[in-house]
Amino acid sequence: GGMNITNSTASDGYLHWNDLLIDISPFAWANIGVSAAIGVSVLGAAWGIFVTGSSLVGAAIKAPRIRSKNLISVIFCEAVAIYGVIMAIILETKAGTPPPQFMVPGLEGVYKLSFSGYGIFAAGLVVGLSNLCCGICVGIVGSSCALSDAQNPALFVKILVVEIFGSALGLFGVIVGIIMTAGCSFQDTR
Amino acid sequence: MAGDMMTFNIKDGFMEAVCRGFRSGLLNTTDYSNICQCDCLDDVKQQLACTDYGDFLSNEHPPIATTTIAEKSTDKLVQEFNWVRSQSTAPLTKFLDYIRYSYMIDNVILVITGTMHDRDPHELLEKCHPLGLFDSLASLCAATKTSELFQLVLVDTPLAPYFSEAVTDADLDELNIEIIRNTLYKAYLEDFYKFCTAMGGATAEVMGDILKFEADRRAINITINSFGTDLTKDDRAKLLPSFGFLYPEGLTRLEQAEDFQGVRDACECYGPYRNIFADVGYSSEKSLEDAFFEFEVAQNRLAFEQQFHYGVFYAFVKLKEQEIRNIVWIAECIQQDQKSRINQYIPIF
């Protein structure tokens, strides 16, 4: 167990999963977190947009008046992707380019590095997954919104309220992500 | 399936939205009351021009006949249906084809009966329902031998799997034609039901209910129509579809029924049918057929309450057909000056 900086375990082979996981560099954890933040968020946003867009296009054939109003659903889905971009940028500035002394860290920097690496990874996952669910949710509700609006214009605002609650889910992920990574940094803060 | 909502719109989102757009073009109560107040068929044509129908009768010379109205309305339905079908992808295409099979069965039986009575083939083809046309339908007229009819012509059509039970070497007379029609329809309904249940999710739920009612309706109609004919109880039992709300207990009782009261008793076990028969008994204005149409309209209306399933396509076709029947009824009442019965159409929305 414990972090072996000299990489001599490569020839011995790992005995436990714990050793393997600990030996993964915190830089790797952090950057995977950043990619999860933006990648999975965009997946959710894109999913939402195609779900709502296909219904919108079809319903607008017989009810052209719904075209402009229902673009709001698409905008809500897009907002999910923007949350992902913002978090990815914030996390990237924390993960950034570590100063030279941290490239081969001494013992006093190990825990700080590990903590930051894991923190940024988890924050990226939190943001990515919550935005994935949020995007899909807003997309499905947006599809129903377009179809209902085509039948009965009074329903649009009411279903929009459901969408607003749905899009709050992505915001939760962003907030938690920011709080989690408040203490994370790869810069030398001694 | 829970995943239905997330993935339905990939292939079928556009088509469902278009179908719902068509549904919003169905006539509502205001339109119906406007049409009912017309004095002649030209007024009806003008009223219809303000609705989704538009100028569909503009090329017809006055005076317009009710048959023209029926024909042109059906043409409009067929156009919309074919447009949806041409843009659909599997499995929606297969589902829409299943809707067409029932019309195909009707057309095949029509052509066979007409050929038996030596009618002109062109006349027969014109009477066929446009949704059920297929390529080899015309060659059915040319065939003279009856049981080979099935082997040679119909084996290439989509109806081929349903014929294995229907092919007999018996003479084709009136009774046998009806038996063949009902056997075909039974095989088709069971196949359709299996297809819908295999799809799972909301489609299975919505279409399951609709098809079960259809099966029960066929069972009841077959039973009632067979009173007073040579059809034995065993033969009758073979024609009843093997699914439905009445299956299996109600069906066994139906098989034993000897008269209308027996049918009524057999349907007591299912609430909605009890209500239908209760309505039919006491007022002479409403026939069993009307009551069934009403129930069907109510079920098809419910199909639109859920999203992300194929039931909306089926329901739209059936509701549009009911609307055409309504318009023709109103037009006939106006033409024959029977305004007192004009309100006996079945309102849809």
XYZ file of C-alpha atoms in Angstrom:
539
model
C 0.000 0.000 0.000
C 0.890 3.635 -0.099
C 2.041 5.685 -2.974
C 5.221 4.351 -4.437
C 6.905 7.153 -6.265
C 9.713 5.182 -7.773
C 7.404 2.944 -9.805
C 9.138 -0.208 -8.820
C 5.823 -2.018 -8.550
C 5.728 -2.175 -12.331
C 8.024 -5.170 -12.322
C 6.555 -6.836 -9.240
C 2.951 -6.623 -10.282
C 0.115 -5.336 -8.128
C -1.236 -7.423 -5.295
C -4.333 -5.421 -4.424
C -6.733 -3.157 -6.271
C -6.012 -0.514 -3.670
C -2.374 -0.384 -4.749
C -3.360 0.057 -8.358
C -5.841 2.810 -7.629
C -3.428 4.673 -5.388
C -0.766 4.485 -8.043
C -2.910 6.266 -10.591
C -1.536 9.735 -10.797
C -3.701 12.506 -9.337
C -3.122 14.446 -12.535
C -4.919 11.642 -14.377
C -7.829 11.712 -11.948
C -8.157 15.459 -12.289
C -8.098 15.575 -16.043
C -10.556 12.712 -16.351
C -12.815 14.717 -14.081
C -12.550 17.725 -16.332
C -13.388 15.643 -19.403
C -16.331 14.040 -17.622
C -17.655 17.445 -16.665
C -17.905 18.682 -20.192
C -18.306 15.409 -22.074
C -21.199 13.931 -20.146
C -22.931 17.318 -19.798
C -22.856 17.817 -23.531
C -24.208 14.295 -23.981
C -27.156 15.196 -21.777
C -27.733 18.499 -23.501
C -27.580 16.981 -26.975
C -29.932 14.181 -25.985
C -32.394 16.733 -24.664
C -32.198 18.875 -27.744
C -32.858 16.070 -30.186
C -35.733 14.714 -28.119
C -37.418 18.082 -27.981
C -36.415 19.245 -31.442
C -37.950 16.317 -33.317
C -41.313 16.852 -31.650
C -41.107 20.591 -32.162
C -40.434 20.270 -35.880
C -43.299 17.821 -36.359
C -45.820 19.748 -34.310
C -44.969 23.046 -35.980
C -46.246 21.750 -39.310
C -49.874 22.056 -38.299
C -49.392 24.744 -35.656
C -46.718 27.167 -36.876
C -47.344 29.564 -34.026
C -45.478 27.322 -31.575
C -42.170 27.658 -33.399
C -40.610 30.600 -31.582
C -42.027 30.059 -28.112
C -40.898 26.466 -27.871
C -37.313 27.287 -28.644
C -37.168 28.043 -24.927
C -37.039 24.289 -24.315
C -34.026 24.043 -26.572
C -32.422 26.946 -24.745
C -32.925 25.228 -21.395
C -31.164 22.163 -22.751
C -28.366 24.318 -24.101
C -27.982 25.861 -20.652
C -27.097 22.416 -19.393
C -24.185 22.237 -21.789
C -23.100 25.697 -20.697
C -23.046 24.563 -17.064
C -20.741 21.791 -18.174
C -18.428 24.186 -20.028
C -18.240 26.571 -17.098
C -17.446 23.832 -14.628
C -14.891 22.344 -16.961
C -13.122 25.696 -17.214
C -13.210 26.202 -13.448
C -11.901 22.706 -12.818
C -9.221 23.113 -15.466
C -7.894 26.253 -13.832
C -7.588 24.308 -10.605
C -6.019 21.322 -12.307
C -3.878 23.464 -14.598
C -0.170 23.113 -15.031
C 1.386 22.260 -11.698
C 4.644 24.021 -10.808
C 7.848 21.995 -11.350
C 8.308 20.936 -7.740
C 5.019 19.084 -7.845
C 5.955 17.050 -10.892
C 7.952 14.776 -8.624
C 6.268 15.505 -5.348
C 7.900 15.189 -2.029
C 6.017 13.567 0.824
C 4.482 16.802 2.067
C 2.776 17.486 -1.235
C 1.390 13.967 -1.764
C -1.751 14.337 0.275
C -2.593 17.697 -1.144
C -2.146 16.346 -4.661
C -4.198 13.238 -4.001
C -6.932 15.279 -2.398
C -7.055 17.670 -5.316
C -6.982 14.913 -7.857
C -9.808 12.969 -6.301
C -11.759 16.142 -5.601
C -11.631 17.376 -9.156
C -12.476 13.904 -10.489
C -15.525 13.606 -8.269
C -16.662 17.129 -9.002
C -16.431 16.396 -12.701
C -18.529 13.290 -12.263
C -21.092 15.126 -10.149
C -21.498 17.857 -12.697
C -21.487 15.499 -15.666
C -24.029 13.054 -14.333
C -26.399 15.633 -12.939
C -26.319 17.516 -16.204
C -26.903 14.290 -18.134
C -30.082 13.617 -16.196
C -31.124 17.245 -16.310
C -30.679 17.445 -20.073
C -32.702 14.305 -20.727
C -35.422 15.451 -18.338
C -35.738 18.901 -19.865
C -35.726 17.365 -23.329
C -38.567 14.967 -22.656
C -40.645 17.628 -20.937
C -39.876 20.021 -23.776
C -41.201 17.494 -26.263
C -44.454 17.202 -24.332
C -44.550 20.979 -24.032
C -44.365 21.459 -27.792
C -47.093 18.901 -28.432
C -49.397 20.314 -25.752
C -48.866 23.872 -26.913
C -49.851 22.831 -30.430
C -53.180 21.552 -29.102
C -53.925 24.149 -26.451
C -51.904 27.369 -26.111
C -52.845 27.813 -22.451
C -50.746 24.784 -21.491
C -47.408 26.214 -22.562
C -46.624 28.272 -19.486
C -47.771 25.538 -17.109
C -45.514 22.915 -18.617
C -42.690 25.412 -18.772
C -42.813 25.475 -14.964
C -42.079 21.741 -14.960
C -39.133 22.379 -17.248
C -37.792 25.095 -14.967
C -37.827 22.710 -12.025
C -36.085 20.168 -14.203
C -33.342 22.522 -15.211
C -32.650 23.285 -11.552
C -31.181 19.802 -11.307
C -28.180 20.818 -13.361
C -27.659 23.815 -11.134
C -27.488 21.561 -8.065
C -24.628 19.659 -9.660
C -22.724 22.844 -10.422
C -23.128 24.176 -6.887
C -21.990 20.945 -5.252
C -19.098 20.699 -7.688
C -17.871 24.158 -6.828
C -18.118 23.534 -3.104
C -16.285 20.233 -3.411
C -13.358 21.723 -5.232
C -13.072 24.834 -3.089
C -9.955 23.468 -1.430
C -8.492 21.691 -4.419
C -5.507 23.030 -6.231
C -2.385 21.747 -7.888
C -0.591 25.004 -7.277
C 1.867 25.307 -4.453
C -0.031 26.918 -1.619
C 2.443 26.601 1.173
C -40.195 0.010 -20.729
C -38.805 2.859 -18.760
C -36.337 3.683 -21.466
C -39.100 4.326 -23.980
C -39.385 8.007 -23.176
C -35.701 8.583 -23.712
C -35.338 6.810 -27.025
C -38.743 7.025 -28.743
C -38.098 10.396 -30.313
C -34.954 9.195 -32.068
C -36.917 7.513 -34.823
C -40.532 8.348 -34.289
C -40.672 11.725 -32.550
C -41.324 13.647 -35.722
C -43.974 11.208 -36.920
C -45.825 11.249 -33.613
C -45.850 15.040 -33.620
C -47.184 15.061 -37.191
C -49.868 12.543 -36.256
C -50.924 14.730 -33.349
C -51.072 17.640 -35.763
C -53.502 15.653 -37.892
C -55.513 14.835 -34.792
C -55.938 18.526 -34.069
C -57.545 18.812 -37.498
C -60.431 16.568 -36.495
C -63.762 18.372 -36.319
C -64.859 19.572 -32.910
C -68.295 20.341 -31.500
C -68.471 23.833 -33.002
C -67.723 22.475 -36.465
C -70.325 19.773 -36.079
C -73.014 22.201 -34.935
C -72.194 24.448 -37.890
C -72.532 21.583 -40.307
C -75.761 20.390 -38.694
C -77.318 23.779 -39.301
C -76.720 23.643 -43.046
C -79.686 23.332 -45.360
C -78.066 21.781 -48.365
C -74.902 19.980 -49.278
C -73.316 23.052 -50.836
C -73.481 24.736 -47.444
C -71.848 21.682 -45.933
C -69.072 21.995 -48.487
C -68.537 25.623 -47.513
C -68.493 24.839 -43.817
C -65.984 22.074 -44.380
C -63.798 24.468 -46.327
C -63.235 26.426 -43.115
C -61.943 23.379 -41.303
C -58.882 21.256 -41.879
C -60.589 19.751 -44.924
C -60.099 22.861 -46.951
C -60.923 22.789 -50.616
C -61.160 19.070 -51.001
C -64.512 19.343 -52.774
C -63.646 22.323 -54.925
C -63.287 20.314 -58.113
C -66.673 18.669 -57.810
C -69.566 19.955 -59.899
C -72.705 20.764 -57.965
C -74.962 19.103 -56.944
C -72.641 17.105 -54.714
C -73.609 13.607 -53.681
C -72.947 12.178 -50.247
C -70.933 9.394 -51.813
C -68.579 11.997 -53.252
C -68.101 13.515 -49.840
C -67.345 10.091 -48.389
C -64.923 9.294 -51.185
C -63.012 12.557 -50.990
C -62.770 12.470 -47.199
C -61.405 8.955 -47.364
C -58.918 10.120 -49.990
C -57.695 12.766 -47.605
C -57.250 10.196 -44.839
C -55.384 7.894 -47.222
C -53.108 10.718 -48.308
C -52.204 11.591 -44.736
C -51.703 7.939 -43.847
C -49.479 7.254 -46.846
C -47.420 10.351 -46.136
C -46.803 9.190 -42.591
C -46.028 5.668 -43.741
C -43.593 6.730 -46.432
C -41.563 8.682 -43.895
C -41.640 6.125 -41.132
C -38.911 3.686 -40.194
C -39.184 0.216 -38.752
C -40.875 -0.801 -36.489
C -43.372 1.991 -37.090
C -43.662 0.938 -40.740
C -44.606 -2.580 -39.685
C -47.177 -1.175 -37.269
C -48.742 0.979 -39.972
C -48.793 -2.017 -42.283
C -50.743 -3.932 -39.677
C -53.351 -1.192 -39.796
C -53.585 -1.693 -43.544
C -54.023 -5.468 -43.327
C -57.588 -5.218 -42.060
C -58.540 -3.192 -45.119
C -56.674 -5.669 -47.313
C -58.716 -8.525 -45.877
C -61.930 -6.637 -46.614
C -60.800 -5.934 -50.153
C -59.832 -9.553 -50.824
C -63.189 -10.817 -49.605
C -64.964 -8.152 -51.657
C -63.133 -9.156 -54.807
C -63.713 -12.863 -54.256
C -67.424 -12.376 -53.605
C -67.727 -10.102 -56.618
C -65.928 -12.536 -58.859
C -68.209 -15.300 -57.663
C -71.194 -13.238 -58.769
C -69.545 -12.363 -62.069
C -69.125 -8.681 -61.503
C -66.888 -6.507 -63.636
C -63.325 -6.452 -62.247
C -62.865 -2.724 -62.717
C -66.031 -1.995 -60.828
C -64.824 -4.188 -57.998
C -61.440 -2.523 -57.817
C -63.080 0.863 -57.583
C -65.105 -0.274 -54.608
C -62.021 -1.440 -52.745
C -60.846 0.600 -49.810
C -57.778 2.581 -50.905
C -55.810 1.772 -47.788
C -56.003 -1.922 -48.557
C -54.819 -1.911 -52.129
C -51.904 -4.086 -53.063
C -50.379 -5.190 -56.347
C -51.832 -8.619 -56.886
C -55.364 -7.557 -55.992
C -56.249 -7.122 -59.644
C -55.149 -10.622 -60.518
C -57.583 -11.979 -57.955
C -60.359 -11.089 -60.367
C -58.815 -13.176 -63.094
C -58.601 -16.354 -61.072
C -61.618 -18.573 -61.420
C -60.709 -21.610 -59.377
C -61.439 -20.924 -55.749
C -59.057 -22.775 -53.464
C -56.170 -22.324 -55.880
C -56.901 -18.650 -55.652
C -55.237 -18.680 -52.294
C -52.231 -20.731 -53.234
C -51.382 -18.900 -56.420
C -52.209 -15.296 -55.804
C -52.276 -14.614 -52.129
C -49.166 -16.490 -51.113
C -47.001 -13.491 -52.017
C -49.058 -10.992 -50.150
C -48.584 -10.039 -46.501
C -51.840 -11.842 -45.773
C -50.292 -15.218 -46.604
C -49.624 -16.313 -42.987
C -53.270 -15.816 -42.122
C -54.475 -18.131 -44.855
C -53.127 -21.369 -43.478
C -56.191 -21.718 -41.272
C -58.661 -20.489 -43.848
C -57.870 -22.614 -46.854
C -60.439 -25.295 -47.365
C -61.528 -27.149 -50.440
C -65.183 -26.583 -49.712
C -67.389 -24.729 -52.127
C -67.387 -21.008 -51.815
C -70.870 -19.965 -50.962
C -72.136 -17.047 -48.895
C -71.676 -18.766 -45.553
C -68.192 -19.981 -46.328
C -67.045 -16.586 -47.507
C -68.078 -15.127 -44.170
C -66.316 -17.910 -42.330
C -63.172 -17.261 -44.352
C -63.379 -13.565 -43.646
C -63.735 -14.141 -39.933
C -60.954 -16.721 -39.795
C -58.618 -14.352 -41.617
C -59.548 -11.512 -39.344
C -59.055 -13.650 -36.257
C -55.551 -14.635 -37.372
C -54.757 -11.011 -38.202
C -56.004 -9.696 -34.856
C -54.034 -12.251 -32.887
C -50.912 -11.489 -34.884
C -51.338 -7.756 -34.365
C -51.895 -8.274 -30.646
C -48.755 -10.375 -30.384
C -46.772 -7.709 -32.225
C -47.995 -4.944 -29.942
C -47.368 -6.891 -26.739
C -43.879 -7.733 -27.958
C -43.161 -4.026 -28.346
C -43.813 -3.491 -24.668
C -44.109 -0.185 -22.874
C -46.917 2.233 -23.536
C -47.632 0.785 -26.993
C -48.465 -2.606 -25.498
C -50.657 -1.005 -22.862
C -52.649 1.276 -25.152
C -52.929 -1.013 -28.154
C -53.573 -4.002 -25.906
C -56.742 -2.410 -24.579
C -57.898 -1.270 -27.986
C -57.283 -4.634 -29.639
C -58.899 -6.563 -26.802
C -62.040 -4.546 -27.245
C -61.883 -5.140 -31.002
C -61.566 -8.892 -30.405
C -64.524 -8.891 -28.030
C -66.586 -6.828 -30.431
C -65.887 -9.322 -33.229
C -66.760 -12.201 -30.912
C -70.077 -10.630 -29.935
C -70.957 -9.712 -33.516
C -70.087 -13.177 -34.828
C -72.221 -14.742 -32.109
C -75.194 -12.482 -32.757
C -74.965 -12.853 -36.535
C -74.790 -16.611 -36.282
C -78.173 -16.944 -34.612
C -80.552 -18.493 -37.080
C -77.908 -19.700 -39.528
C -76.448 -23.126 -40.139
C -73.295 -22.348 -38.217
C -72.737 -24.900 -35.489
C -71.565 -23.894 -32.049
C -68.222 -25.592 -32.623
C -67.608 -23.775 -35.868
C -68.589 -20.554 -34.201
C -66.189 -21.215 -31.353
C -63.340 -21.541 -33.818
C -63.970 -18.061 -35.161
C -63.729 -16.260 -31.844
C -60.327 -14.608 -31.228
C -58.364 -16.106 -28.369
C -57.666 -12.922 -26.452
C -59.691 -10.030 -25.146
C -61.302 -8.881 -21.945
C -63.878 -11.646 -22.232
C -61.214 -14.319 -22.696
C -61.416 -17.031 -21.477
C -64.477 -17.194 -19.291
C -66.751 -14.822 -21.145
C -65.843 -16.469 -24.423
C -66.834 -19.923 -23.176
C -70.160 -18.487 -22.143
C -70.502 -16.742 -25.501
C -69.889 -20.023 -27.273
C -72.842 -21.499 -25.434
C -75.178 -18.565 -25.990
C -78.367 -19.233 -27.898
C -79.954 -15.811 -28.115
C -79.399 -12.158 -27.388
C -80.089 -12.639 -23.695
C -77.380 -15.296 -23.612
C -74.923 -12.852 -25.134
C -75.882 -10.252 -22.577
C -75.336 -12.728 -19.756
C -71.959 -13.715 -21.142
C -70.806 -10.089 -21.076
C -71.961 -9.456 -17.533
C -68.550 -10.374 -16.212
C -66.914 -7.262 -17.610
C -68.098 -3.877 -16.344
C -67.930 -1.653 -19.433
C -69.743 -4.219 -21.553
C -72.438 -4.513 -18.924
C -72.956 -0.768 -19.263
C -73.077 -0.995 -23.044
C -75.708 -3.698 -22.967
C -77.645 -1.807 -20.327
C -77.821 1.220 -22.635
C -78.883 -0.830 -25.599
C -81.694 -2.607 -23.831
C -83.840 0.266 -22.717
C -83.710 2.839 -25.466
C -84.531 1.726 -28.953
C -82.739 4.661 -30.549
C -79.286 3.296 -29.934
C -78.282 0.046 -31.565
C -75.547 -2.253 -30.304
C -73.389 -1.154 -33.219
C -73.699 2.506 -32.218
C -72.854 1.663 -28.629
C -69.755 -0.192 -29.779
C -68.708 2.749 -31.952
C -69.068 5.063 -28.983
C -66.946 2.834 -26.802
C -64.337 2.585 -29.536
C -64.206 6.368 -29.888
C -63.750 6.744 -26.128
C -60.856 4.271 -26.150
C -59.181 5.869 -29.143
C -59.520 9.247 -27.537
C -57.664 7.913 -24.499
C -54.776 6.819 -26.696
C -53.789 10.453 -27.104
C -53.401 10.944 -23.375
C -50.025 9.229 -23.361
C -46.969 10.158 -25.323
C -44.188 8.064 -26.875
C -46.216 5.155 -28.214
C -47.645 3.968 -31.520
C -51.245 3.871 -30.414
C -51.759 7.448 -31.595
C -51.389 6.384 -35.229
C -53.987 3.644 -34.951
C -56.310 5.867 -32.959
C -56.017 8.676 -35.489
C -56.980 6.404 -38.400
C -59.993 5.027 -36.534
C -61.151 8.429 -35.291
C -60.844 9.907 -38.752
C -62.947 7.061 -40.109
C -65.566 7.747 -37.463
C -65.516 11.397 -38.446
C -66.114 10.466 -42.080
C -69.040 8.292 -40.982
C -70.374 11.247 -38.980
C -70.106 13.655 -41.891
C -71.816 11.231 -44.242
C -74.594 10.663 -41.685
C -75.169 14.386 -41.321
C -75.033 14.900 -45.084
C -77.573 12.122 -45.619
C -79.881 13.595 -42.967
C -79.674 16.979 -44.631
C -80.259 15.576 -48.080
C -83.206 13.447 -47.016
C -84.603 16.204 -44.838
C -84.548 14.125 -41.660
C -83.284 16.801 -39.357
C -84.714 15.107 -36.283
C -82.158 12.343 -36.434
C -79.243 14.535 -37.344
C -77.762 14.540 -33.866
C -77.188 10.833 -33.772
C -73.603 11.097 -34.909
C -70.917 10.258 -32.356
C -68.984 13.345 -31.261
C -65.267 12.769 -30.992
C -63.867 15.713 -29.059
